[in-house]
Structures are given as structure tokens and as C-alpha cells.
Short mmCIF file of C-alpha atoms and ligand atoms in Angstrom, two decimals:
data_model
loop_
_atom_site.label_atom_id
_atom_site.label_comp_id
_atom_site.label_asym_id
_atom_site.label_seq_id
_atom_site.Cartn_x
_atom_site.Cartn_y
_atom_site.Cartn_z
CA MET A 234 88.89 68.15 104.11
CA TRP A 235 92.51 68.73 105.09
CA ASN A 236 94.15 67.63 101.86
CA PRO A 237 92.49 70.27 99.65
CA ILE A 238 93.53 72.90 102.21
CA ALA A 239 97.14 71.65 102.28
CA TYR A 240 97.23 71.39 98.48
CA ALA A 241 95.88 74.91 98.09
CA LEU A 242 98.39 76.30 100.58
CA GLY A 243 101.56 74.58 99.48
CA PHE A 244 100.74 72.21 96.59
CA ILE A 245 101.52 69.19 98.82
CA ASP A 246 99.28 66.90 100.90
CA CYS A 247 98.77 66.75 104.68
CA ASP A 248 101.31 63.99 105.20
CA HIS A 249 104.07 65.99 103.55
CA ILE A 250 103.38 69.61 104.49
CA SER A 251 105.04 71.28 107.45
CA ALA A 252 102.74 71.81 110.45
CA ARG A 253 104.15 75.32 110.54
CA CYS A 254 102.36 76.17 107.31
CA MET A 255 98.96 74.93 108.55
CA LEU A 256 99.40 76.52 112.00
CA THR A 257 100.36 79.86 110.45
CA ILE A 258 97.29 80.02 108.27
CA PHE A 259 94.81 78.80 110.89
CA GLN A 260 96.17 81.13 113.54
CA PHE A 261 95.64 83.91 111.02
CA PHE A 262 92.07 82.80 110.21
CA ALA A 263 91.29 82.53 113.93
CA ALA A 264 92.62 85.95 114.84
CA LYS A 265 91.45 88.10 111.91
CA THR A 266 87.74 88.15 111.13
CA GLU A 267 88.22 89.40 107.56
CA ALA A 268 90.80 86.69 106.77
CA SER A 269 88.25 83.94 106.20
CA ILE A 270 86.75 85.65 103.14
CA LEU A 271 88.04 84.39 99.78
CA ARG A 272 88.44 87.05 97.17
CA MET A 273 89.52 86.93 93.53
CA LEU A 274 90.90 89.77 91.41
CA GLU A 275 88.39 91.55 89.15
CA GLY A 276 90.43 90.56 86.08
CA SER A 277 93.91 89.40 85.06
CA PRO A 278 96.76 89.67 87.59
CA GLN A 279 98.75 91.71 85.08
CA GLU A 280 96.18 94.49 85.00
CA TYR A 281 94.72 94.34 88.49
CA LEU A 282 97.75 93.44 90.57
CA HIS A 283 101.03 94.10 88.78
CA GLN A 284 100.14 97.25 86.86
CA PRO A 285 99.08 99.30 89.91
CA ILE A 286 102.37 98.34 91.61
CA VAL A 287 104.35 99.19 88.47
CA ASN A 288 102.54 102.56 88.24
CA TYR A 289 103.26 103.33 91.88
CA LEU A 290 106.96 102.59 91.40
CA THR A 291 107.46 104.35 88.06
CA ASP A 292 105.64 107.46 89.39
CA ARG A 293 108.39 107.61 91.99
CA GLY A 294 111.25 107.32 89.53
CA THR A 295 111.85 103.54 89.61
CA LYS A 296 112.95 101.93 86.34
CA ILE A 297 111.94 98.32 85.82
CA HIS A 298 113.88 96.23 83.30
CA THR A 299 112.32 92.89 82.36
CA ARG A 300 113.79 90.09 80.25
CA ARG A 301 117.18 90.54 81.90
CA GLN A 302 119.03 87.71 83.63
CA VAL A 303 121.65 88.04 86.33
CA ARG A 304 124.43 85.76 85.06
CA GLU A 305 127.14 86.33 87.62
CA ILE A 306 127.78 88.00 90.96
CA LYS A 307 131.16 89.78 91.11
CA PHE A 308 132.71 90.00 94.57
CA THR A 309 135.92 90.55 96.50
CA GLU A 310 136.93 87.96 99.03
CA SER A 311 139.16 88.44 102.01
CA ASP A 312 139.50 86.76 105.38
CA SER A 313 137.89 89.63 107.22
CA GLN A 314 135.09 90.69 104.87
CA SER A 315 133.64 89.85 101.45
CA GLU A 316 131.78 92.37 99.37
CA VAL A 317 129.72 92.29 96.17
CA THR A 318 131.26 94.67 93.62
CA GLY A 319 128.79 94.27 90.77
CA ILE A 320 126.41 91.95 88.92
CA LEU A 321 126.68 90.83 85.33
CA VAL A 322 123.25 91.24 83.74
CA ALA A 323 122.46 89.71 80.35
CA GLN A 324 119.82 90.63 77.80
CA GLY A 325 120.14 88.11 75.00
CA GLU A 326 123.77 88.18 73.87
CA GLN A 327 124.52 91.54 75.51
CA GLU A 328 125.99 91.70 79.00
CA GLU A 329 126.24 94.70 81.29
CA LEU A 330 127.99 95.16 84.62
CA ILE A 331 125.69 96.88 87.13
CA THR A 332 127.11 98.36 90.32
CA ALA A 333 125.16 99.54 93.36
CA ASP A 334 125.46 100.36 97.07
CA ALA A 335 123.48 97.27 98.03
CA TYR A 336 122.24 94.22 96.11
CA VAL A 337 118.98 92.37 96.80
CA PHE A 338 118.22 89.08 95.05
CA ALA A 339 114.49 88.29 95.08
CA CYS A 340 114.65 84.98 93.20
CA ASP A 341 112.72 81.74 93.34
CA VAL A 342 114.45 78.64 94.81
CA PRO A 343 115.94 77.27 91.54
CA GLY A 344 117.00 80.80 90.52
CA ILE A 345 118.96 81.57 93.68
CA GLN A 346 120.56 78.12 93.64
CA ARG A 347 121.84 78.76 90.11
CA VAL A 348 123.14 82.27 90.61
CA LEU A 349 125.00 82.08 93.94
CA PRO A 350 128.80 81.76 93.53
CA PRO A 351 129.78 78.18 94.46
CA SER A 352 132.53 79.41 96.82
CA TRP A 353 129.89 81.06 99.02
CA ARG A 354 128.72 77.61 100.10
CA LYS A 355 131.44 77.72 102.76
CA TRP A 356 128.86 79.76 104.72
CA SER A 357 126.05 77.56 106.07
CA GLU A 358 123.51 80.36 105.39
CA PHE A 359 124.11 79.93 101.64
CA ASP A 360 124.81 76.18 101.71
CA ASN A 361 121.45 75.51 103.40
CA ILE A 362 119.63 77.07 100.43
CA TYR A 363 120.65 74.00 98.39
CA LYS A 364 118.64 71.80 100.81
CA LEU A 365 115.44 73.60 99.78
CA GLU A 366 113.28 72.07 97.06
CA ALA A 367 110.55 73.40 94.79
CA VAL A 368 107.18 71.77 94.03
CA PRO A 369 105.99 70.96 90.48
CA VAL A 370 102.58 72.27 89.50
CA ALA A 371 100.41 72.45 86.38
CA THR A 372 97.68 75.04 85.80
CA VAL A 373 94.90 74.23 83.34
CA GLN A 374 92.29 76.53 81.80
CA LEU A 375 89.25 75.08 80.03
CA ARG A 376 86.69 77.20 78.14
CA PHE A 377 83.14 75.83 77.66
CA ASP A 378 80.07 76.66 75.60
CA GLY A 379 77.91 76.94 78.73
CA TRP A 380 78.08 77.35 82.52
CA VAL A 381 79.70 74.39 84.25
CA THR A 382 78.91 75.32 87.86
CA GLU A 383 75.26 76.27 87.23
CA LEU A 384 73.71 73.28 89.01
CA GLN A 385 70.05 74.20 89.24
CA ASP A 386 68.77 75.57 85.97
CA GLU A 387 69.44 73.95 82.60
CA ALA A 388 68.30 76.98 80.60
CA GLN A 389 70.70 79.20 82.56
CA ARG A 390 73.48 76.65 82.00
CA ARG A 391 73.06 76.78 78.22
CA GLN A 392 72.44 80.48 77.59
CA LEU A 393 75.40 82.64 76.57
CA THR A 394 74.08 86.11 77.30
CA HIS A 395 75.35 86.38 80.89
CA ALA A 396 77.54 84.45 83.36
CA ALA A 397 75.86 81.93 85.68
CA GLY A 398 77.09 79.54 88.39
CA LEU A 399 79.26 79.55 91.51
CA ASP A 400 81.09 82.85 91.94
CA ASN A 401 83.93 81.86 94.26
CA LEU A 402 87.09 79.81 94.66
CA LEU A 403 86.16 76.11 94.93
CA TYR A 404 87.93 73.19 96.57
CA THR A 405 87.61 69.44 96.10
CA ALA A 406 89.16 66.31 97.57
CA ASP A 407 87.86 64.18 94.69
CA ALA A 408 89.98 65.25 91.71
CA ASP A 409 93.63 65.80 90.78
CA PHE A 410 93.01 69.53 91.02
CA SER A 411 92.33 70.70 94.57
CA CYS A 412 91.48 74.30 93.96
CA PHE A 413 89.62 75.87 91.03
CA ALA A 414 87.31 78.68 89.94
CA ASP A 415 85.25 79.82 86.97
CA LEU A 416 87.20 82.95 86.06
CA ALA A 417 84.37 84.24 83.86
CA LEU A 418 82.40 84.61 87.12
CA THR A 419 85.09 85.42 89.67
CA SER A 420 87.27 87.74 87.53
CA PRO A 421 84.91 88.85 84.78
CA ALA A 422 86.70 92.01 83.60
CA ASP A 423 89.17 90.00 81.50
CA TYR A 424 87.74 86.49 81.44
CA TYR A 425 84.02 86.88 80.71
CA ARG A 426 83.53 86.87 76.92
CA PRO A 427 80.09 87.62 75.48
CA GLY A 428 78.88 84.61 73.53
CA GLN A 429 81.16 82.20 75.43
CA GLY A 430 80.73 80.24 78.68
CA SER A 431 82.78 79.18 81.71
CA ILE A 432 86.54 79.42 81.79
CA LEU A 433 87.59 77.07 84.55
CA GLN A 434 91.08 77.49 85.98
CA LEU A 435 92.28 74.44 87.87
CA VAL A 436 95.58 73.85 89.67
CA LEU A 437 96.85 70.25 89.45
CA THR A 438 98.56 69.21 92.68
CA PRO A 439 100.77 67.33 93.15
CA GLY A 440 101.98 68.27 89.68
CA ASP A 441 104.65 65.52 89.41
CA PRO A 442 102.64 63.00 87.33
CA PHE A 443 101.63 65.66 84.81
CA ILE A 444 104.92 67.36 83.99
CA LYS A 445 105.82 64.80 81.30
CA GLU A 446 102.30 64.44 79.86
CA SER A 447 101.17 66.21 76.68
CA ASN A 448 98.96 69.28 77.11
CA GLU A 449 96.15 67.62 75.12
CA LYS A 450 96.19 64.55 77.41
CA ILE A 451 96.19 66.70 80.55
CA ALA A 452 93.29 68.84 79.27
CA GLN A 453 91.19 65.75 78.42
CA HIS A 454 91.99 64.14 81.80
CA VAL A 455 90.94 67.29 83.66
CA LEU A 456 87.81 67.61 81.52
CA ARG A 457 86.76 64.08 82.53
CA GLN A 458 87.23 64.95 86.22
CA VAL A 459 85.25 68.19 85.81
CA GLN A 460 82.42 66.14 84.28
CA GLU A 461 82.57 63.74 87.25
CA LEU A 462 82.23 66.63 89.71
CA PHE A 463 79.52 68.42 87.70
CA PRO A 464 77.35 65.74 86.04
CA SER A 465 74.87 68.43 85.03
CA ALA A 466 77.55 69.91 82.74
CA ARG A 467 78.39 66.67 80.90
CA ASP A 468 76.79 67.72 77.66
CA LEU A 469 78.63 71.06 77.51
CA ASN A 470 81.57 71.18 75.10
CA MET A 471 85.12 72.25 75.88
CA THR A 472 85.90 74.85 73.20
CA TRP A 473 89.50 75.80 74.16
CA TYR A 474 92.20 74.83 76.65
CA SER A 475 95.58 75.97 77.91
CA VAL A 476 98.09 74.11 80.11
CA VAL A 477 101.04 75.75 81.89
CA LYS A 478 103.50 73.35 83.55
CA LEU A 479 106.10 74.49 86.08
CA ALA A 480 108.52 71.73 87.04
CA GLN A 481 109.81 73.90 89.90
CA SER A 482 107.39 76.42 91.38
CA LEU A 483 106.83 77.10 95.08
CA TYR A 484 109.32 76.32 97.83
CA ARG A 485 108.31 72.90 99.20
CA GLU A 486 107.15 73.64 102.77
CA ALA A 487 108.12 70.18 104.05
CA PRO A 488 108.50 69.28 107.74
CA GLY A 489 111.88 70.23 109.22
CA MET A 490 112.95 72.51 106.37
CA ASP A 491 112.26 75.84 108.06
CA PRO A 492 115.72 76.19 109.68
CA PHE A 493 117.32 76.03 106.22
CA ARG A 494 115.46 79.08 104.89
CA PRO A 495 117.83 82.05 104.73
CA ALA A 496 117.33 85.39 106.47
CA GLN A 497 117.29 88.54 104.34
CA THR A 498 120.70 89.59 105.69
CA THR A 499 123.58 87.34 104.64
CA PRO A 500 127.25 86.86 105.61
CA ILE A 501 128.04 89.45 102.92
CA PRO A 502 127.07 92.87 104.28
CA ASN A 503 125.97 94.49 100.99
CA PHE A 504 124.15 91.38 99.66
CA PHE A 505 120.52 90.71 100.67
CA LEU A 506 117.93 88.06 99.89
CA ALA A 507 114.17 88.34 99.49
CA GLY A 508 111.45 86.10 98.14
CA SER A 509 108.77 83.99 99.73
CA TYR A 510 111.21 81.11 100.32
CA THR A 511 113.30 83.29 102.66
CA GLN A 512 112.42 83.56 106.37
CA GLN A 513 109.11 85.32 106.89
CA ASP A 514 106.13 84.71 109.13
CA TYR A 515 103.56 83.77 106.50
CA ILE A 516 103.16 80.93 103.99
CA ASP A 517 104.85 80.83 100.56
CA SER A 518 102.52 83.25 98.79
CA MET A 519 102.44 86.73 97.30
CA GLU A 520 101.86 88.03 100.81
CA GLY A 521 104.83 86.05 102.11
CA ALA A 522 106.98 87.43 99.29
CA THR A 523 105.85 90.97 100.18
CA LEU A 524 106.71 90.45 103.85
CA SER A 525 110.17 89.20 102.89
CA GLY A 526 110.64 92.32 100.73
CA ARG A 527 109.74 94.59 103.63
CA GLN A 528 112.23 92.76 105.85
CA ALA A 529 114.91 93.07 103.17
CA ALA A 530 114.20 96.81 102.79
CA LYS A 531 114.54 97.29 106.55
CA ALA A 532 117.84 95.41 106.57
CA ILE A 533 119.19 97.44 103.62
CA LEU A 534 118.30 100.74 105.32
CA GLN A 535 120.07 99.58 108.46
CA PHE A 536 123.16 98.67 106.43
CA LEU A 537 123.19 102.00 104.56
CA ASN A 538 122.78 103.98 107.78
CA THR A 539 125.70 102.35 109.57
C1 FAD B 756 100.00 78.05 89.88
C2 FAD B 756 100.28 78.95 91.05
C3 FAD B 756 99.21 79.58 91.69
C4 FAD B 756 99.46 80.42 92.77
N1 FAD B 756 98.40 81.06 93.36
C5 FAD B 756 98.64 81.95 94.36
C6 FAD B 756 97.57 82.70 94.92
O1 FAD B 756 96.42 82.56 94.53
N2 FAD B 756 97.86 83.57 95.93
C7 FAD B 756 99.13 83.75 96.39
O2 FAD B 756 99.36 84.58 97.28
N3 FAD B 756 100.17 83.04 95.88
C8 FAD B 756 99.95 82.16 94.88
N4 FAD B 756 100.98 81.44 94.33
C9 FAD B 756 102.30 81.59 94.96
C10 FAD B 756 103.00 82.86 94.52
O3 FAD B 756 103.00 82.92 93.10
C11 FAD B 756 104.46 82.84 95.03
O4 FAD B 756 104.47 82.60 96.42
C12 FAD B 756 105.09 84.20 94.79
O5 FAD B 756 105.08 84.49 93.39
C13 FAD B 756 106.53 84.21 95.27
O6 FAD B 756 107.05 85.48 94.94
P1 FAD B 756 108.61 85.70 94.86
O7 FAD B 756 108.80 87.13 94.45
O8 FAD B 756 109.26 85.21 96.09
O9 FAD B 756 109.14 84.73 93.71
P2 FAD B 756 108.71 84.64 92.18
O10 FAD B 756 107.37 85.23 91.94
O11 FAD B 756 108.95 83.20 91.81
O12 FAD B 756 109.77 85.58 91.45
C14 FAD B 756 111.14 85.26 91.37
C15 FAD B 756 111.63 85.81 90.07
O13 FAD B 756 113.05 85.73 90.02
C16 FAD B 756 113.41 85.51 88.68
N5 FAD B 756 114.80 85.05 88.61
C17 FAD B 756 115.34 83.90 89.07
N6 FAD B 756 116.66 83.85 88.81
C18 FAD B 756 116.97 85.02 88.17
C19 FAD B 756 118.17 85.56 87.63
N7 FAD B 756 119.35 84.92 87.68
N8 FAD B 756 118.12 86.79 87.02
C20 FAD B 756 116.94 87.48 86.94
N9 FAD B 756 115.75 87.00 87.44
C21 FAD B 756 115.78 85.79 88.04
C22 FAD B 756 112.40 84.47 88.21
O14 FAD B 756 112.33 84.46 86.81
C23 FAD B 756 111.13 85.02 88.86
O15 FAD B 756 110.47 85.92 87.98
C24 FAD B 756 100.78 80.61 93.25
C25 FAD B 756 101.85 79.97 92.61
C26 FAD B 756 101.61 79.15 91.52
C27 FAD B 756 102.78 78.49 90.83
#
């Protein structure tokens, strides 16, 4: 029972996950009655999660530039105080120097490790970031010509006029994926297609053994495990698949690593960090990332008001 929970929380098993992560989540479940309900978005994250946030921000004058990479942090260094003076942002071949009153870097673990100036490692707050690791993960989607999680009724399983089966996030200890759902049922707005069946999304954890495998091999391997879990669906056909591999995804919430996570304020007064890997009171998740952003915003306001 515990491994699927640990895998779903941090993509690592019980023996390798920090007790902090498990305690955080169970304290939360115990204290908040609504926290034990699993919910999925109505459709794709782009439309149902990101777009409302983008709309909120652009309505208030924010400009969002995607496909830009911060290549270099420009800074002055003196014995008393260092200060960031600008960031070199690249879009393809073009580079632009951006200056601001305060700079917040909301990167993932590999991103922040790449972009920090090496000389900043003289501060333990920055040097400790290089002790953090990220977990590999692979996400697989399989489309079928029927309803995989419809266990009771064969006619329902084979019809393609409406969705049928288990409408929730599912967990298993008996496959290489710990956590999965039929998106055609849980998030129908974008994933239910008339005339087609289940679209299972399954997260392979630990992802290490799969990163070097071909997508075709991974899809067939996962299909076999799906058929083991749902014998009633063995004669359904997989009609399409997609595999997305991330060699470095979440921050690895391993025992003893918490002290190395940076705060949002740093030794450089106008340079701030955010992101779910930074110090915050929740697990590495979208909610954790949001909390870190709120903490960073608070710290920036404090800096600008002093
Ligand atoms: C397969 C999978 C499933 C997940 N499912 C869930 C879930 O169901 N619920 C949940 O809450 N969480 C889930 N998570 C975790 C969640 O996605 C992360 O915790 C969250 O995205 C962390 O947000 P973040 O803003 O800290 O970092 P990220 O979302 O990783 O964003 C960091 C960004 O910084 C960018 N970046 C890095 N370096 C630079 C640079 N030099 N210049 C410009 N940009 C740079 C990166 O490209 C990236 O876009 C899942 C994660 C994975 C991998």
C-alpha cells in the first residue's frame, strides 16, 4: 500500500523517500476533510489550469514570453555586497539584456544548477543546491478501441458511443506504473473522442530503467501490464500511444536532503529563488511551487520596501 503512495507523491519508493514528505501529506489529509478527495481537471492542463492563470495575469498587464532561455546572470561583486545587474536572455540566436529591480528564478533543479554563476558557490546557500538531485520519470498514454476499466459489462466495454469504466485516479502496487487514470473518463472535455475508447495515462516510476528504452518497447511493456491488471480488457486493441521521458523531473525528496533546499531569499539581496524544490511546507507539486512563489513574492516586497 505504501509504495504506490510514495511513488505517486515523489516518484520514489518508501525506502528512499524522506519521511518529511509522507508526514506532510498525511498530516494534511488528517487535518483537512476535503483533502482526501481526488480530483482531475475537466480537460487538458493547458486549457483548464494554465490558460485561466495566463488570462488573470495578462488582464493585469503582465507580459509572458515563452521560448526564451536565461543564458547568463550579470552581477557586480564586492566584499560588502553583490548585486545582480541584468540577465542575458536568448531566443534562438538573439540575445537581450534584461534589467529589473529584483530578479526571481523559478527554475527546476537542473535549470538552476546550470544557470547560477560558478563563483556564487562560495556561499553555502547556492553550493547546497548542487547536492539536490532530480528523479527520472516516463509518462505513457495508450488509446484503446473500448473501455479498459469497465469490469462488469462486456457490451459496455465494447461500445463506442459513450465513456464507461472507473472515473477516478487509480493506484497499483503490481505494475511499473503506480498511478494512472482513464483520461477519457476523468478529463473528458479534451480526451473523450466519439468513436474511440479509453485513453489511459500512466506514470512509470521509478523511471530509470525506461529512459534508454524505445517508445515502442515501453508502450508494449505497459500494455502487457495493463492487460495483467484488467484481464477483462485483454481483447481490446491499443490504437495509439505516446511516451514522454524526462531524465530529470521532480526534486528527489530523499532522506536528509531538506536542509540543502534553498530559501527564497539568497545572499544576493536583489536575487530570489522560487520553485517547488525551494523551501516550502508542502511536497514537490504544483501546490508546493505555488507556495514557494508566494514566499518569494513576500520576500521581494520586503526588499523593495526597505
Ligand atoms: C509526469 C509528472 C506528473 C506530475 N503530476 C502532478 C500532479 O498531478 N499534481 C501536482 O501537483 N504535481 C504534479 N507533478 C509535479 C509538478 O509538475 C511539479 O512539482 C511542478 O511543475 C514544479 O513547478 P516549478 O514551477 O517549481 O518547476 P517547473 O514546472 O519544472 O518549471 C521550471 C521551469 O523553468 C524553466 N527553466 C529552467 N532553466 C531555465 C533557464 N535558464 N531559462 C528559462 N527557463 C528555464 C524550465 O524549462 C521549466 O519550464 C508532476 C510532475 C511530473 C513530471
